[in-house]
Coordinates of C-alpha atoms in Angstrom, one line a residue:
X16 CA 117.1 128.9 96.6
X17 CA 113.8 127.1 96.6
X18 CA 113.3 126.9 100.4
X19 CA 110.3 125.3 102.0
X20 CA 108.4 128.3 103.2
X21 CA 105.8 128.0 105.9
X22 CA 103.1 129.2 103.6
X23 CA 103.9 126.4 101.1
X24 CA 103.7 123.8 103.8
X25 CA 100.5 125.2 105.2
X26 CA 98.9 125.2 101.8
X27 CA 100.0 121.6 101.3
X28 CA 99.1 120.0 104.6
X29 CA 96.6 117.6 102.9
X30 CA 98.9 116.6 100.0
X31 CA 101.2 114.2 101.8
X32 CA 103.4 111.7 100.0
X33 CA 106.1 109.4 101.2
X34 CA 109.8 109.1 100.7
X35 CA 111.1 105.8 99.7
X36 CA 112.4 103.8 102.7
X37 CA 115.8 104.1 104.2
X38 CA 118.1 101.9 102.1
X39 CA 121.6 101.2 100.9
X40 CA 122.4 100.6 97.2
X41 CA 125.5 98.5 96.5
X42 CA 128.2 100.7 94.9
X43 CA 129.7 98.1 92.5
X44 CA 126.3 96.9 91.4
X45 CA 125.3 100.3 90.2
X46 CA 128.6 100.8 88.3
X47 CA 128.2 97.5 86.5
X48 CA 124.7 98.5 85.5
X49 CA 125.8 101.7 83.8
X50 CA 125.5 102.2 80.1
X51 CA 125.1 99.0 78.1
X52 CA 125.6 96.8 81.2
X53 CA 122.1 97.4 82.5
X54 CA 119.8 94.4 82.8
X55 CA 116.7 94.5 80.8
X56 CA 114.7 93.2 83.8
X57 CA 115.4 96.5 85.6
X58 CA 115.1 99.0 82.8
X59 CA 111.8 100.4 83.9
X60 CA 113.0 100.9 87.5
X61 CA 116.2 102.5 86.3
X62 CA 114.1 105.0 84.3
X63 CA 112.0 105.7 87.4
X64 CA 115.2 106.7 89.2
X65 CA 116.3 108.9 86.4
X66 CA 112.9 110.5 86.2
X67 CA 112.9 111.0 90.0
X68 CA 116.4 112.6 89.8
X69 CA 115.1 115.1 87.3
X70 CA 111.9 116.0 89.3
X71 CA 113.7 116.3 92.6
X72 CA 116.4 118.4 91.1
X73 CA 113.7 121.0 90.6
X74 CA 112.6 120.9 94.2
X75 CA 115.9 121.7 96.0
X76 CA 118.1 122.8 97.4
X77 CA 117.1 122.6 101.0
X78 CA 118.5 124.1 104.2
X79 CA 117.5 124.0 107.9
X80 CA 118.1 127.8 107.9
X81 CA 114.8 128.3 106.1
X82 CA 112.8 128.4 109.3
X83 CA 111.5 131.9 109.1
X84 CA 110.7 133.4 112.5
X85 CA 110.5 130.1 114.4
X86 CA 113.9 129.3 115.8
X87 CA 115.2 126.6 118.2
X88 CA 115.8 127.5 121.8
X89 CA 119.4 128.2 121.0
X90 CA 118.3 131.0 118.7
X91 CA 120.6 129.6 116.0
X92 CA 118.8 129.0 112.7
X93 CA 121.5 126.5 111.7
X94 CA 120.4 124.1 114.5
X95 CA 117.9 121.4 113.3
X96 CA 114.4 121.9 114.8
X97 CA 111.3 119.7 114.8
X98 CA 108.4 119.1 117.1
X99 CA 107.0 115.9 118.4
X100 CA 104.1 115.1 116.1
X101 CA 101.6 113.4 118.4
X102 CA 101.6 116.0 121.2
X103 CA 98.8 118.5 121.6
X104 CA 98.3 121.6 123.8
X105 CA 96.1 120.9 126.8
X106 CA 95.7 124.4 128.3
X107 CA 92.7 123.7 130.6
X108 CA 92.4 127.4 131.3
X109 CA 91.0 128.3 134.6
X110 CA 87.5 129.8 134.5
X111 CA 88.6 133.0 136.2
X112 CA 89.9 135.3 133.5
X113 CA 89.4 135.4 129.8
X114 CA 90.8 132.9 127.3
X115 CA 91.9 134.9 124.4
X116 CA 94.1 132.2 122.9
X117 CA 93.5 132.1 119.2
X118 CA 94.1 128.5 118.5
X119 CA 91.9 125.6 120.0
X120 CA 93.7 123.8 122.8
X121 CA 91.5 120.9 123.7
X122 CA 90.4 119.5 120.5
X123 CA 90.0 115.7 121.0
X124 CA 89.2 114.8 117.4
X125 CA 91.2 112.2 115.6
X126 CA 93.6 113.2 112.9
X127 CA 92.6 110.3 110.7
X128 CA 91.7 112.3 107.6
X129 CA 95.2 112.8 106.5
X130 CA 96.5 109.3 107.2
X131 CA 99.1 110.7 109.6
X132 CA 101.2 111.5 106.6
X133 CA 102.1 108.4 108.1
X134 CA 104.7 108.1 110.0
X135 CA 107.3 106.1 111.2
X136 CA 107.4 106.6 114.8
X137 CA 108.9 108.6 113.4
X138 CA 108.9 110.2 110.2
X139 CA 106.9 113.2 109.1
X140 CA 107.2 112.9 105.4
X141 CA 105.8 115.9 103.9
X142 CA 104.4 116.8 100.7
X143 CA 106.5 115.9 97.8
X144 CA 105.4 114.4 94.5
X145 CA 107.8 112.2 92.6
X146 CA 106.9 112.9 89.0
X147 CA 106.8 109.2 88.1
X148 CA 103.8 109.0 85.8
X149 CA 104.1 105.3 85.4
X150 CA 104.7 104.5 89.0
X151 CA 101.6 105.6 90.9
X152 CA 100.6 102.7 93.0
X153 CA 103.6 102.8 95.4
X154 CA 104.3 106.5 95.3
X155 CA 101.0 107.3 97.1
X156 CA 101.9 105.5 100.3
X157 CA 102.3 107.6 103.4
X158 CA 105.0 107.8 106.0
X159 CA 106.1 110.0 108.8
X160 CA 109.2 111.4 110.2
X161 CA 108.4 111.5 113.9
X162 CA 107.7 109.5 116.9
X163 CA 105.6 109.9 119.9
X164 CA 107.3 111.8 122.6
X165 CA 107.9 113.2 125.9
X166 CA 107.5 113.2 129.5
X167 CA 104.2 115.1 130.0
X168 CA 102.4 111.8 130.6
X169 CA 103.5 108.2 130.8
X170 CA 102.0 106.0 128.2
X171 CA 101.5 102.3 128.8
X172 CA 101.1 99.7 126.2
X173 CA 98.3 97.5 127.5
X174 CA 98.7 94.1 126.0
X175 CA 95.9 91.6 126.2
X176 CA 97.0 88.2 127.3
X177 CA 97.0 85.5 124.7
X178 CA 95.7 82.0 125.4
X179 CA 98.6 80.1 126.7
X180 CA 99.7 77.0 124.9
X181 CA 103.2 77.0 126.4
X182 CA 105.0 75.6 129.4
X183 CA 105.4 78.2 132.1
X184 CA 108.8 77.8 133.7
X185 CA 108.1 80.7 136.0
X186 CA 105.7 83.5 136.5
X187 CA 106.8 87.0 135.6
X188 CA 106.2 89.3 138.4
X189 CA 106.5 92.6 136.6
X190 CA 103.4 94.7 137.0
X191 CA 102.2 98.0 135.7
X192 CA 102.7 99.5 139.2
X193 CA 106.4 99.2 138.6
X194 CA 106.3 101.8 135.9
X195 CA 108.8 104.7 136.6
X196 CA 107.5 107.9 137.9
X197 CA 107.2 110.8 135.5
X198 CA 110.3 112.8 134.8
X199 CA 108.3 116.0 134.8
X200 CA 105.6 115.9 137.5
X201 CA 102.2 117.2 136.5
X202 CA 99.9 118.6 139.1
X203 CA 96.6 116.8 139.2
X204 CA 97.3 114.2 136.5
X205 CA 96.4 110.7 137.3
X206 CA 96.8 107.4 135.5
X207 CA 93.7 105.2 135.5
X208 CA 94.0 101.6 134.5
X209 CA 94.1 101.3 130.7
X210 CA 91.6 99.0 128.9
X211 CA 92.7 96.7 126.2
X212 CA 92.1 98.4 122.9
X213 CA 91.9 97.2 119.4
X214 CA 94.1 98.4 116.6
X215 CA 93.9 98.9 112.9
X216 CA 95.7 95.7 111.9
X217 CA 95.3 92.2 113.0
X218 CA 97.1 88.9 113.0
X219 CA 95.3 85.7 112.1
X220 CA 95.8 82.3 113.7
X221 CA 99.4 81.1 113.4
X222 CA 99.7 77.4 113.5
X223 CA 96.5 77.1 115.5
X224 CA 97.5 79.6 118.1
X225 CA 95.5 82.8 118.3
X226 CA 97.7 85.8 118.3
X227 CA 97.5 88.3 121.1
X228 CA 95.3 91.3 120.7
X229 CA 97.1 94.3 119.3
X230 CA 97.8 96.7 122.1
X231 CA 98.3 100.3 121.2
X232 CA 99.9 102.7 123.6
X233 CA 97.1 104.7 125.1
X234 CA 96.9 107.9 127.3
X235 CA 94.1 108.6 129.6
X236 CA 94.4 111.4 132.1
X237 CA 92.2 113.3 134.5
X238 CA 93.1 116.9 135.1
X239 CA 92.3 118.3 138.5
X240 CA 94.1 121.6 138.1
X241 CA 94.1 124.4 135.6
X242 CA 96.4 126.8 133.8
X243 CA 96.0 130.4 134.9
X244 CA 94.0 132.2 132.2
X245 CA 95.8 135.0 130.3
X246 CA 94.7 138.5 131.0
X247 CA 95.4 139.8 127.5
X248 CA 95.2 138.4 124.0
X249 CA 98.0 135.9 123.2
X250 CA 99.4 134.9 119.9
X251 CA 98.9 131.2 119.0
X252 CA 102.6 130.6 119.5
X253 CA 102.2 131.5 123.1
X254 CA 100.7 128.1 123.6
X255 CA 104.1 126.5 122.9
X256 CA 105.5 127.7 126.2
X257 CA 102.4 128.4 128.3
X258 CA 100.4 125.2 128.0
X259 CA 101.4 121.6 128.8
X260 CA 101.4 119.3 125.8
X261 CA 99.9 115.8 126.1
X262 CA 100.4 112.8 123.8
X263 CA 97.6 111.5 121.5
X264 CA 99.2 108.5 119.9
X265 CA 98.8 108.4 116.1
X266 CA 97.1 111.8 115.9
X267 CA 99.4 114.3 114.1
X268 CA 99.2 117.9 115.4
X269 CA 98.9 119.7 112.1
X270 CA 101.1 122.6 113.2
X271 CA 104.2 120.4 113.3
X272 CA 104.1 120.6 109.5
X273 CA 104.8 124.3 109.6
X274 CA 108.4 123.6 110.4
X275 CA 110.5 122.9 107.3
X276 CA 113.5 121.0 108.8
X277 CA 111.8 117.6 108.9
X278 CA 110.7 117.5 105.3
X279 CA 114.1 118.9 104.2
X280 CA 115.8 116.0 106.1
X281 CA 113.6 113.6 104.1
X282 CA 113.6 115.1 100.7
X283 CA 117.3 116.2 100.5
X284 CA 118.8 112.7 101.0
X285 CA 116.4 111.1 98.4
X286 CA 117.2 113.8 95.8
X287 CA 120.9 113.4 96.4
X288 CA 120.8 109.6 96.1
X289 CA 118.6 109.6 93.0
X290 CA 120.8 112.2 91.2
X291 CA 124.0 110.3 92.2
X292 CA 122.6 107.0 90.8
X293 CA 121.5 108.8 87.7
X294 CA 125.0 110.2 87.2
X295 CA 126.6 106.8 87.7
X296 CA 124.2 105.2 85.2
X297 CA 124.3 107.9 82.5
X298 CA 127.5 109.9 83.2
X299 CA 125.3 113.0 82.8
X300 CA 126.9 116.0 84.6
X301 CA 123.4 117.3 85.6
X302 CA 122.9 114.5 88.2
X303 CA 126.4 115.0 89.7
X304 CA 126.2 118.8 89.9
X305 CA 122.7 118.6 91.4
X306 CA 123.7 116.1 94.1
X307 CA 126.8 118.1 95.0
X308 CA 124.9 121.4 95.1
X309 CA 122.3 120.0 97.5
X310 CA 125.0 118.5 99.8
X311 CA 126.8 121.8 99.8
X312 CA 123.7 123.8 100.8
X313 CA 122.6 121.4 103.5
X314 CA 125.9 120.6 105.1
X315 CA 128.8 122.8 104.0
X316 CA 127.9 126.3 102.9
X317 CA 128.5 128.8 105.7
X318 CA 125.2 130.6 105.3
X319 CA 123.0 127.5 105.1
X320 CA 124.8 124.6 106.7
X321 CA 123.2 122.5 109.5
X322 CA 125.2 122.2 112.8
X323 CA 126.1 118.5 113.3
X324 CA 123.8 117.6 116.1
X325 CA 120.1 116.9 116.8
X326 CA 119.8 118.7 120.1
X327 CA 116.3 120.1 119.2
X328 CA 114.9 117.2 117.2
X329 CA 111.3 116.3 118.0
X330 CA 110.9 118.7 120.9
X331 CA 107.8 118.5 123.1
X332 CA 106.6 122.0 123.7
X333 CA 105.5 123.2 127.1
X334 CA 106.5 125.5 130.0
X335 CA 109.8 125.1 131.7
X336 CA 113.4 124.4 130.7
X337 CA 112.6 120.7 130.4
X338 CA 110.9 121.6 127.1
X339 CA 113.8 123.5 125.6
X340 CA 115.5 120.5 124.3
X341 CA 114.8 117.6 121.9
X342 CA 114.0 114.0 122.7
X343 CA 115.9 110.8 121.8
X344 CA 113.4 110.1 119.1
X345 CA 114.5 113.2 117.2
X346 CA 117.7 111.4 116.0
X347 CA 115.4 109.3 113.8
X348 CA 114.7 112.4 111.7
X349 CA 118.2 112.3 110.2
X350 CA 118.2 108.6 109.3
X351 CA 118.5 109.7 105.7
X352 CA 122.2 110.2 106.3
X353 CA 122.5 106.6 105.1
X354 CA 121.4 107.8 101.6
X355 CA 123.7 110.8 101.7
X356 CA 126.7 108.6 102.4
X357 CA 125.5 106.2 99.8
X358 CA 125.3 109.0 97.3
X359 CA 128.7 110.4 98.0
X360 CA 130.3 107.0 97.8
X361 CA 128.7 106.6 94.4
X362 CA 129.9 109.9 93.2
X363 CA 133.5 109.1 94.3
X364 CA 133.4 105.6 92.7
X365 CA 132.1 107.0 89.5
X366 CA 134.9 109.6 89.5
X367 CA 132.6 112.6 89.6
X368 CA 134.7 115.8 88.9
X369 CA 132.3 117.7 91.1
X370 CA 133.0 115.9 94.3
X371 CA 136.4 117.5 94.9
X372 CA 138.9 116.6 97.6
X373 CA 138.2 119.9 99.4
X374 CA 134.5 119.0 99.6
X375 CA 135.3 115.5 100.7
X376 CA 137.5 116.9 103.5
X377 CA 134.8 119.4 104.6
X378 CA 132.2 116.7 104.6
X379 CA 134.5 114.4 106.6
X380 CA 134.9 117.0 109.2
X381 CA 131.1 117.5 109.5
X382 CA 130.5 113.8 109.7
X383 CA 133.2 113.2 112.3
X384 CA 131.6 115.9 114.5
X385 CA 128.2 114.3 114.1
X386 CA 129.5 110.8 114.9
X387 CA 131.0 112.3 118.1
X388 CA 127.6 113.8 119.0
X389 CA 125.8 110.5 118.3
X390 CA 128.2 108.5 120.5
X391 CA 128.6 111.0 123.4
X392 CA 125.5 113.1 123.8
X393 CA 122.8 112.2 126.3
X394 CA 120.2 111.8 123.5
X395 CA 122.5 109.5 121.6
X396 CA 123.2 107.4 124.6
X397 CA 119.4 107.1 125.3
X398 CA 118.8 105.7 121.8
X399 CA 121.5 103.1 122.3
X400 CA 119.6 101.8 125.3
X401 CA 116.4 101.1 123.4
X402 CA 115.2 97.8 122.1
X403 CA 113.0 98.8 119.1
X404 CA 113.2 100.5 115.8
X405 CA 114.9 103.6 117.2
X406 CA 118.2 101.7 118.0
X407 CA 118.0 99.8 114.6
X408 CA 117.9 103.1 112.7
X409 CA 120.6 104.6 115.0
X410 CA 122.9 101.8 113.8
X411 CA 122.0 102.6 110.2
X412 CA 123.3 106.1 110.7
X413 CA 126.4 105.3 112.7
X414 CA 127.6 102.4 110.5
X415 CA 127.1 104.4 107.3
X416 CA 128.8 107.5 108.8
X417 CA 131.8 105.4 110.0
X418 CA 132.1 103.8 106.5
X419 CA 132.2 107.3 105.1
X420 CA 135.1 108.5 107.2
X421 CA 137.1 105.4 106.5
X422 CA 136.5 103.6 109.8
X423 CA 135.5 100.4 108.1
X424 CA 136.2 98.3 111.1
X425 CA 134.2 100.6 113.3
X426 CA 131.2 100.3 111.0
X427 CA 131.5 96.5 111.0
X428 CA 131.8 96.4 114.8
X429 CA 128.7 98.6 115.2
X430 CA 126.7 96.2 112.9
X431 CA 128.0 93.1 114.7
X432 CA 127.1 94.6 118.1
X433 CA 123.6 95.2 116.9
X434 CA 123.0 91.8 115.5
X435 CA 124.6 90.2 118.6
X436 CA 122.6 92.3 121.0
X437 CA 119.4 94.2 120.3
X438 CA 118.5 92.1 117.2
X439 CA 118.5 89.0 119.5
X440 CA 115.3 90.2 121.1
X441 CA 113.6 91.9 118.1
X442 CA 112.2 88.8 116.4
X443 CA 110.3 86.0 118.1
X444 CA 110.3 82.4 116.9
X445 CA 107.1 83.1 114.8
X446 CA 108.7 86.1 113.1
X447 CA 106.7 88.6 115.1
X448 CA 108.4 91.7 116.3
X449 CA 107.1 92.2 119.9
X450 CA 108.4 95.7 120.4
X451 CA 106.7 96.9 117.2
X452 CA 103.6 94.9 117.6
X453 CA 102.8 96.7 120.9
X454 CA 102.5 100.0 119.1
X455 CA 99.4 101.9 117.9
X456 CA 100.0 101.1 114.3
X457 CA 101.6 97.6 114.5
X458 CA 101.6 96.9 110.8
X459 CA 103.4 100.1 110.0
X460 CA 105.9 99.7 112.9
X461 CA 106.7 96.1 111.9
X462 CA 107.5 97.3 108.4
X463 CA 109.5 100.3 109.8
X464 CA 111.8 98.1 111.9
X465 CA 112.2 95.7 108.9
X466 CA 113.3 98.7 106.9
X467 CA 116.1 99.4 109.3
X468 CA 117.1 95.8 109.8
X469 CA 117.3 95.3 106.1
X470 CA 119.4 98.4 105.7
X471 CA 121.8 97.2 108.4
X472 CA 122.1 93.9 106.5
X473 CA 122.8 95.7 103.2
X474 CA 125.4 97.9 104.8
X475 CA 127.1 94.7 106.1
X476 CA 126.8 93.1 102.7
X477 CA 128.6 96.2 101.2
X478 CA 131.3 95.6 103.8
X479 CA 131.8 91.9 103.0
X480 CA 129.6 90.6 105.9
X481 CA 126.7 88.3 105.9
X482 CA 124.1 89.3 108.4
X483 CA 121.2 87.9 106.4
X484 CA 121.6 84.6 108.2
X485 CA 121.9 86.2 111.6
X486 CA 119.3 84.6 114.0
X487 CA 117.6 86.1 117.0
X488 CA 117.8 84.1 120.2
X489 CA 114.6 82.4 119.0
X490 CA 116.2 81.2 115.8
X491 CA 114.4 83.8 113.6
X492 CA 116.0 85.8 110.7
X493 CA 115.0 88.9 108.9
X494 CA 113.2 86.7 106.3
X495 CA 111.1 85.2 109.1
X496 CA 110.1 88.7 110.2
X497 CA 109.1 89.6 106.6
X498 CA 107.1 86.4 106.2
X499 CA 105.2 87.1 109.3
X500 CA 104.2 90.6 108.3
X501 CA 103.1 89.3 104.9
X502 CA 100.5 87.1 106.8
X503 CA 99.1 90.1 108.7
X504 CA 96.0 91.8 107.7
X505 CA 97.0 95.5 107.6
X506 CA 93.4 96.7 108.1
X507 CA 93.3 100.4 107.6
X508 CA 97.1 100.7 107.5
X509 CA 99.0 101.1 104.3
X510 CA 100.1 97.7 102.9
X511 CA 102.5 99.4 100.5
X512 CA 104.9 99.9 103.5
X513 CA 106.0 96.3 103.0
X514 CA 106.6 96.3 99.2
X515 CA 110.3 97.3 99.1
X516 CA 111.0 94.8 101.9
X517 CA 109.4 91.9 100.0
X518 CA 111.7 92.7 97.1
X519 CA 114.8 92.9 99.4
X520 CA 114.1 89.6 101.0
X521 CA 113.4 87.9 97.7
X522 CA 116.8 89.2 96.4
X523 CA 118.7 88.2 99.6
X524 CA 117.1 84.7 100.3
X525 CA 115.8 83.6 96.9
X526 CA 112.2 83.1 95.8
X527 CA 112.1 79.5 94.4
X528 CA 108.4 79.1 95.0
X529 CA 107.6 82.6 93.6
X530 CA 105.6 83.7 96.7
X531 CA 107.3 87.1 97.0
X532 CA 106.8 87.8 93.3
X533 CA 103.2 86.7 93.5
X534 CA 102.6 89.0 96.6
X535 CA 104.1 92.0 94.8
X536 CA 102.2 91.3 91.6
X537 CA 98.9 91.0 93.5
X538 CA 99.3 94.3 95.4
X539 CA 101.4 96.4 93.1
X540 CA 101.4 95.2 89.5
X541 CA 103.9 97.9 88.5
X542 CA 106.4 96.9 91.1
X543 CA 109.1 96.3 88.4
X544 CA 108.8 100.0 87.6
X545 CA 109.5 101.1 91.2
X546 CA 113.0 102.4 92.0
X547 CA 113.5 99.7 94.7
X548 CA 113.3 97.0 92.0
X549 CA 116.5 98.2 90.5
X550 CA 118.7 97.7 93.5
X551 CA 116.8 94.9 95.2
X552 CA 118.4 92.3 93.1
X553 CA 120.5 89.3 94.1
X554 CA 123.4 90.7 92.1
X555 CA 123.4 93.8 94.4
X556 CA 123.7 91.6 97.5
X557 CA 126.9 89.5 96.8
X558 CA 127.2 88.2 100.4
X559 CA 123.5 87.1 100.8
X560 CA 122.4 83.5 101.0
X561 CA 120.8 83.7 97.5
X562 CA 124.1 84.8 96.0
X563 CA 126.1 82.0 97.6
X564 CA 126.2 78.7 95.7
X565 CA 127.2 77.1 99.0
X566 CA 124.1 78.2 100.9
X567 CA 121.7 75.5 102.0
X568 CA 119.3 77.9 103.6
X569 CA 118.7 80.4 100.9
X570 CA 115.3 79.2 100.1
X571 CA 114.0 78.2 103.5
X572 CA 115.7 79.5 106.7
X573 CA 113.0 77.8 108.8
X574 CA 113.9 74.4 107.5
X575 CA 116.0 73.3 110.5
X576 CA 113.8 74.9 113.1
X577 CA 111.1 72.3 113.1
X578 CA 113.3 69.8 114.8
X579 CA 114.1 72.1 117.8
X580 CA 112.6 70.7 120.9
X581 CA 112.2 73.9 122.8
X582 CA 113.0 77.6 122.8
X583 CA 113.4 79.1 126.3
X584 CA 111.7 82.4 126.7
X585 CA 113.4 84.9 128.9
X586 CA 112.7 88.6 129.3
X587 CA 114.5 90.7 126.7
X588 CA 117.9 92.0 127.9
X589 CA 116.6 95.6 128.0
X590 CA 114.7 94.6 131.1
X591 CA 117.8 93.4 132.9
X592 CA 118.2 96.5 134.9
X593 CA 114.8 98.1 134.6
X594 CA 111.2 97.0 134.8
X595 CA 110.2 99.0 131.7
X596 CA 111.6 100.2 128.4
X597 CA 110.5 103.2 126.4
X598 CA 109.4 102.5 122.8
X599 CA 109.1 106.2 122.3
X600 CA 109.3 109.2 124.6
X601 CA 106.6 108.5 127.2
X602 CA 105.6 105.2 125.8
X603 CA 106.6 102.3 128.1
X604 CA 106.2 98.5 128.1
X605 CA 107.1 95.8 130.6
X606 CA 108.3 92.3 129.9
X607 CA 104.9 91.0 131.0
X608 CA 103.3 93.2 128.3
X609 CA 105.4 92.0 125.4
X610 CA 105.7 88.3 126.5
X611 CA 102.6 87.1 124.7
X612 CA 104.0 88.2 121.4
X613 CA 107.1 86.0 121.9
X614 CA 104.8 83.0 122.6
X615 CA 103.1 82.8 119.2
X616 CA 104.2 79.5 117.7
X617 CA 106.1 79.5 114.4
X618 CA 104.0 78.2 111.5
X619 CA 104.6 74.6 110.4
X620 CA 107.1 73.7 113.1
X621 CA 107.1 71.6 116.3
X622 CA 108.8 74.2 118.4
X623 CA 107.7 74.6 122.0
X624 CA 108.2 77.9 123.7
X625 CA 109.2 77.6 127.3
X626 CA 108.5 80.6 129.5
X627 CA 111.6 80.9 131.6

């Protein structure tokens, strides 16, 4: 088996590449495109998928048991393990004694040189080339599989107040002083007031209203105590349990890349989906056998299977039992389960002889166990309580998994609950996403949550539901969120994060004025050769506005919003029983801090936002 060895990862730290976004490909659409049924307009993108299937077949299989000597606290190599990417050792050795620790502990330099591998709060996407010689422009974009984490320090997102052009119905009394105390007390750590800081992307004037300054989460601390110095030489790994780890938002600690589970959880689903699509399109046994082999190795084979939980996902290292478990953000690492389910459903629909009833039953057992863990574990319950991309991706997983085990109504219910609850506060009237805009890389996080929202809508579409026209409580849709991000200057962030979402929205809502096609042509002239172009077609979204001849909103969902007299602002529901909410482990915002993002006026409307 071609496992991801630590030496391979260490040698490849600088050569990061991204996986394609989380997505769902309509089953019936793929089957209709097989053989001579394929559209000429997507021929290049189909070939890209077939080429990717071939190249990824040479990379796998993958298993979480390929950890080498680094095991999770359970000691079980079958348990998934990853480390929080933005946490660094802060040993602060006492002057008495000798510091023999081999690795530096107080490096404060930025990790900008490798672009983060970029990361989705939350995704450490390691090192894999796609082998698509004709599809270079998009395949270079970076992404990440993690998030910021833990309880060593509290982080506060300090949002600069925007000039008010709204009617204040009341004054919000939430203050930074109401932030919760640290779960793990740190001796001598204080929290000075945080200055407003400037981020790498910016928003221009929207309808004459200056947007609020971007407000990255920031950690500043003053240490007044020290860690007893070791009296003998320590291995670098001793840092993991000896020193406290502190968050440095957006700065990836390179040693997290020495663990193979995160890249395996990214690469495996992509390879499985590409090979399954290739089989459905070509009926080539190679694609089917490859996909099944990879699924067997990762989930089913007794020697290599992963246990169905994320108990040790995105652990924050440090002394004490508190650091012997994962964080709620670790669940995000396995969001690729959507692709795995998608792939298996394709194999079954295409009558693959390799996906046997015995395999299906074994996989069903694994998935049911994982569903139970997602719904009942403390970490799973924590994610459900969040308001940002973490809960959106959680719904991706849960809905897809329930679809797989035959609980169609359960999948629909989960999606409906999301669009009726968390989604309601995720998009402001302008299309801004306040809980993503408050992060350190706002362009990236806006695109990241869009990725998850679109996947939820596509899952619903597969199940006969139309969530494309679902509106937030401010009257905004997924299309509005996409349009807003298109108007944002990404600065030093990667504009290619948005490309697949532009194609999805064009397919779902229509593009009568050609603005989406023009955007893609301007920034990625080879976009019709990208894999996403194959399945981001209106024919693949039969329940979308663009696919419905009765739709009157398919071209402009904002058309009716200009006549609205007012939209009452109220604190998002996540603040109903708490003064703060965590955007990541240790990263908190208050209602007051995100309010200005809700108050940006929609473009070309007469809407007034009332602060209530």
